[in-house]
Amino acid sequence: MAQCVQSVQEFIQDSFVPLVAALCSEEAEKLTRKNNLSFAELVKPFCRLTSEVHMRDPNNQLHIIKNLKIAVNNIITHPPQPGAIRKLLNDVVSVSQPAEGLVANVITAGDYDLNISDRSVKASVPWYSNWKETLMELNTSTFYSATTPWFESYRECFLQSMPASDHEFLNHYVACMLVVSSSEPEPVEQFLKLSQEQHRIQHSSEYLYPKWFIPNTLKYYVLLHDVSAGEEQRADSIYEEMKQRYGTQGCYLLKINSRVSNKGTDEQIPDPWSQYLQKNAIQNQDCYEDCPYTVISNKNTDHLISDGLDSEIKDGLSNNFKTHPLQLDHPSGSLDSTDYVKATTSLQDSKKSNSGMPHGACLTLTDHDRIRQFIQEFTFRGLLPHIEKTIRQLNDQLISRKGLSRSLFSATKKWFSGSKVPEKSINELKNTSGLLYPPEAPELQIRKMADLCFLVQHYELAYSCYHTAKKDFLNDQAMLYAAGALEMAAVSAFLQPGAPRPYPAHYMETAIQTYRDICKNMILAERCVLLSAEILKSQSKYSEAAALLIRLTSEDSDLRSALLLEQAAHCFINMKSPMVRKFAFHMILAGHRFSKAGQKKHALRCYCQAMQVYKGKGWSLAEDHINFTIGRQSFTLRQLDNAVSAFRHILINDSKQPPAQQGAFLREYLYVYKNVTQLSPDAPLPQLPLPYINSSATRVFFGHDRRPAEGEKQAATHVSLDQEYDSESSQQWKELEEQVVSVINKGIIPSNFQPTQFCLNRYSDNSRFPLAVIEEPITVEVSFRNPLKVPLLLTDLSLLWKFQPKDFNAKRDGETKELGVCEDAMIGTEAIAEFLINSEETKVARLKLFPHQTGELHILGVVYNLGTVQGTVTLDGIDPSIGLQTGKFVSNGLSVRGRQDLEIQGPRLNNTKEEKTSIKYGPDRRLDPIITEEMPLLEVFFINFPTGLLCGEIRKAYVEFVNVSKCPLTALKVVSKHPEFFTFGGNTAVLTPLSPSASENCSAYKTVVTDPTSVRTALLSSASSVDFGVGTGQPEVINVPLPDAILLPGASVQLPMWLRGPDEEGVHEINFLFYYESIKKHSKMCHRVLRHTAVICTSRSLHIRATVCRSNALEDEEGRGDNMLVFVDVENINTSETGVKEFHVVQVSSNSKHWKLQKSVNMTEDKDTKLASRERAKLCFKAVRCKNSEENYTFADIVFGNEQIISSASPCADFFFQSLSSEFKRTHVQSHTHASQRATKQSFDETVRLIQRCSEVDLNIVVLWKAYVVEDNKQLILEGQHHVALNTVGKEAFSFPQKQGLKKILGISDWEDLEQELPETVLLKFFRPENTPVPARPTPEQLSNLIKTSLHYPESFNHSFHQKSLCLVPVTLLLSNCSQAVVDVMIDLRHKTTSPEALEIHGSFTWLGQTQYKLQLKSQEVYSLQLKACFVRTGVYNLGTPRVFAKLVDQVTLFETSQQNSMPALIIINNI
């Protein structure tokens, strides 16, 4: 049980006190009414004696009485009705509430708080982490006390309102005060009338109530004198007369009202009455307000006796005691209509009159002392002597009866029982409670004596008498009487000083059981429980006390059950080992019973206290129940904020409730919330708990939605909210944009450059304010999740924002003002009419804003009406998209408007030491865009854009550029990581057809019909790389050739675009970034971009290998030297799955600044070279030097068909130059890197470079082909081209250098051979060194190519050795300088073959003439040296024996090496 203000001894003593009746004349009552008090109320604060009192027991032993209290009450003649008592008790509990702002009880908000007479103990340990230790600490605290004043008020009121019973005398009147005013004409006569009235009430059969202790009741005569108005001399004379008549110990003169009430109020007189009268005033007020009619009520709290001022006076006496104030039925004739109305109207303001008017206004402190002295005198001289005398009389009667045998007494009682109820038999007298004794029965006399002893604290004698009476009652089976004796015997035993015997708890157990089960008297059983529980609590027997309290809970009284359950809960928490969960469980039960009893505030308090225990334990169903109840009770008490909070908790936790229950919770919540909003319609929008919003998943998209494809017209993919975020792709787009911005700004990226981000999400860089363009929509995608199993319907869903207008071009900003959601002139807001979220569904809503003015926009959150769908519980089978159809779902009419804020936490900072050691988050500004000035807006459409190509296939498509804004755009460029994939054509592109329809059945190439005579002979043309945008340093950035370089508002331009399938088969994603600017320069946004990702699937076509070697013929037909042979292997590696029937090689072209193909040297007669699947063709071409040109490339076309494809025009030349772009880039980087090296060792390095160039060939081969494809029984002709770059003499080159692709194409064995040949190429691809030095010495292979030698001689020579023994043959040695420098050459003819194998094969011969020659050859010079060989016999001879040494002119002996002939020069000498 909770702690009480009083100790258990004080509580029991104050519960059973001697009762004194008060009967006042009308004049006496008027005197007391001057103080706004009745006589009984006047003396009430002074009824406790301040000193010890002495009396003698029957054995003449002195007995000391301490702290004695008496009760003075007005007489009422009708017992209160049970219903009225119940209402009174209910009101007493109702008005007693915890003080506002203080801790109501033990638990609050996770901490343990106790309020102890203005001191509190607070446990800082959280309740749910360490509650047991916390409670132990608090339980042992000397200040520990958790009080429940409502329970104490109830208990006090309950004990005082118990009706008097015949089986006990504790609440029977012992004495009666007769009060008369000194101002009456005949006071003595008035005393006589009052005495007769008291006698009539006690002894007449007309009055059964109240009950009196003994027939000879003590009458005490009180003369009340008004000092301020009455004559004191007259009062004294009357008092003298009274003393003579009634004796000095039977009367008293009480002087009051010494103070005039209307005097100045400077003097503050204490008001000891308010604490006694305040509660009752509220109770009476409630009583009158609740009843349909009213009766006159008293103002006291002990026994509620009416003061009777407004009733009729009959025979000069007050008739007020006929009606109890708690009477519910209107007693006929007791009040006339005038008095009834008067009572009703006067008591409507009873609370006001009692609280507003002061009590005791006419009394001084001296009067207080006089009243206190009066009570003392009455008790000392009147009451206690009377009680002492009565105890002696009763004791003497009992002693005189002891002479009779107990058995005889019992027998005579049985046979001579006429004195009890003469006309009824014993059996008829038996009832569930046992016998009914007459008043003079000896057993009752014992009980009477015991009660008197108990009232004057003579507990030992009282216990003895109770114990004796108990035996008699049990022998007679008078169970009601026996239970009463057992109850008081147990209490007497407990109260005995020195505790000679333990508290007999079993007496109480028996008494409670008897009252409840046999006598069916729950009121007496409840009194027993209240007393016993308090006693057990004082002995720290909390477990037994809790069991006792719980046992008395029943269905007949919710209020009693609630209070007892609450006290049981406190017992559990006060145990040595606190049982917290039991405490919480019983608080829930108490709250439930409080609720049933109509005590809403107490119910709410109990649930709130229990909630602290269940909170955070994972017991979600219990939490839901408690929160739901708290919500309902709070709503009933109009604590709407608490109600909303409780219902919010039910909805936001992951509920395990069934759908129907969740639906009920949601409807309750909406109903409560609607009431809250109706109370304050102008208040800001409330925060709604549903649905959940994943703020970090919020995405913001700037710009218009992408247009869908229309037939062959496909819009650029750009960016949309439907695309998933890819960090790698995002980085690629950023690099492309940086690349094009760098080109625009001449190689420098501006410091204020901000990469364009169309879609902001949790992965993007949101540290800067994003830029949005005026009149272009901003789409915010909000991710909603419905945690409930019932659907939610959001209506009128839109964004909440704040806007500050700013003019970014003005020198200073105008005034900025905050704007709300209604300012559509500034920002247009799109609302979604209906948005349905099914049960446990996550769904995104895309909400749009349309900015109409420049400035700073802040998106705050979303605003919507939250409701449910009518008549449905689950919609799991319905497609979620249906919810977006306006009007599809009917709301149940219950919806509330509210908001939810979008609060996004930025990324955690982890750069500085401070940031690493603390938790700091950066800003996330995706919801704070800056609205900039108007900018152009480009849309791009692709027409006839393919999705599948053969590797190397050329296809012509068209691109349409549309300016859909209101301002012109310029500087349109496109950047891609794969510029070799597409081209808009060079400066020659105007010669090609301009519209898609004109080229449907035509070739993508520019072609001319060839003359049959020119077959296999090269057709020459030239073109500059500048015309095709090559060599500018950034081949990835391509200008789009707009007419006049400007696209006006609303204008559209269609341009041809040639595509070439990538060389590697598979699926390719190719990114295009279109860059453009506004003609007018803006401070915030400099440019805009548009993205497009093309997905192309390529399949195998041809694979080409090519090698170049020097021809042995040093001169061509024109007499020029230095020609080469080019061998081209073409293999069809296409698989038949793609439907390709066969490939035709239609033309082979060369592009170079130094070389050109001259003619085909193939001996085949077919004009066309056809290749079926897996077939290979070998082509051989002669290449010769062309005139050197620094600017132009020479294009040589060798045609195998009837049409020449002009390779120097678009698109053939475009793709050729793009294939060279990577080579240009590499050369540029190398030359830049080694500038410093050339400065220090210039001469040395130039020498090396000259020697290296001798073995380099800058010749590029383009193989153009057609493929015949059968598709849907129709034959299509596809065109394409492959490039092979020949760089080194004798080194094989491929059209497809990628390692993995080659492995697939060549097969394992060929690939292994290739790996041995090209190990460095692979390494260089992956591990390019930052500074690759120029080789210090050229390789022998490079030196061997410095001078090319060739011997000219007859293949056979006839000579007559008979005529002349020596055969002389003229031989011409041609020396060709392959380098660009002057070379010193030395020819040594003394070389002899030492190899025996060579001697066996070739005979020996001798060179005649000079054996060593020294020559100097100029750049590209061919020198002819005439030699003579001498043979002595016939045979086959190898003339390739001269040793040729070469060195550059300005070097001494460096790099001198032999120039070996590549083939043996064989001559046959014949004899004739």
Short mmCIF file of N, CA and C in Angstrom, two decimals, residues 47 110 434 712 737 880 1127 1426:
data_model
loop_
_atom_site.label_atom_id
_atom_site.label_comp_id
_atom_site.label_asym_id
_atom_site.label_seq_id
_atom_site.Cartn_x
_atom_site.Cartn_y
_atom_site.Cartn_z
N CYS A 47 -11.95 19.43 18.38
CA CYS A 47 -12.46 18.21 19.00
C CYS A 47 -11.36 17.24 19.40
N GLY A 110 10.17 7.31 -17.47
CA GLY A 110 11.38 6.50 -17.43
C GLY A 110 12.21 6.70 -16.19
N GLY A 434 -27.02 -15.49 11.49
CA GLY A 434 -27.15 -16.09 12.82
C GLY A 434 -28.31 -15.49 13.58
N GLU A 712 9.90 5.73 -85.51
CA GLU A 712 11.35 5.69 -85.69
C GLU A 712 12.04 6.86 -84.99
N GLU A 737 31.54 16.08 -68.94
CA GLU A 737 31.20 17.50 -68.83
C GLU A 737 32.45 18.33 -68.55
N PRO A 880 -1.34 -1.39 -56.95
CA PRO A 880 -1.17 -0.11 -56.26
C PRO A 880 -1.42 1.09 -57.16
N PHE A 1127 50.58 -6.84 -97.69
CA PHE A 1127 49.79 -8.08 -97.71
C PHE A 1127 48.61 -7.93 -96.74
N GLN A 1426 78.81 0.13 -110.36
CA GLN A 1426 79.08 -0.94 -111.32
C GLN A 1426 80.23 -1.81 -110.80
#
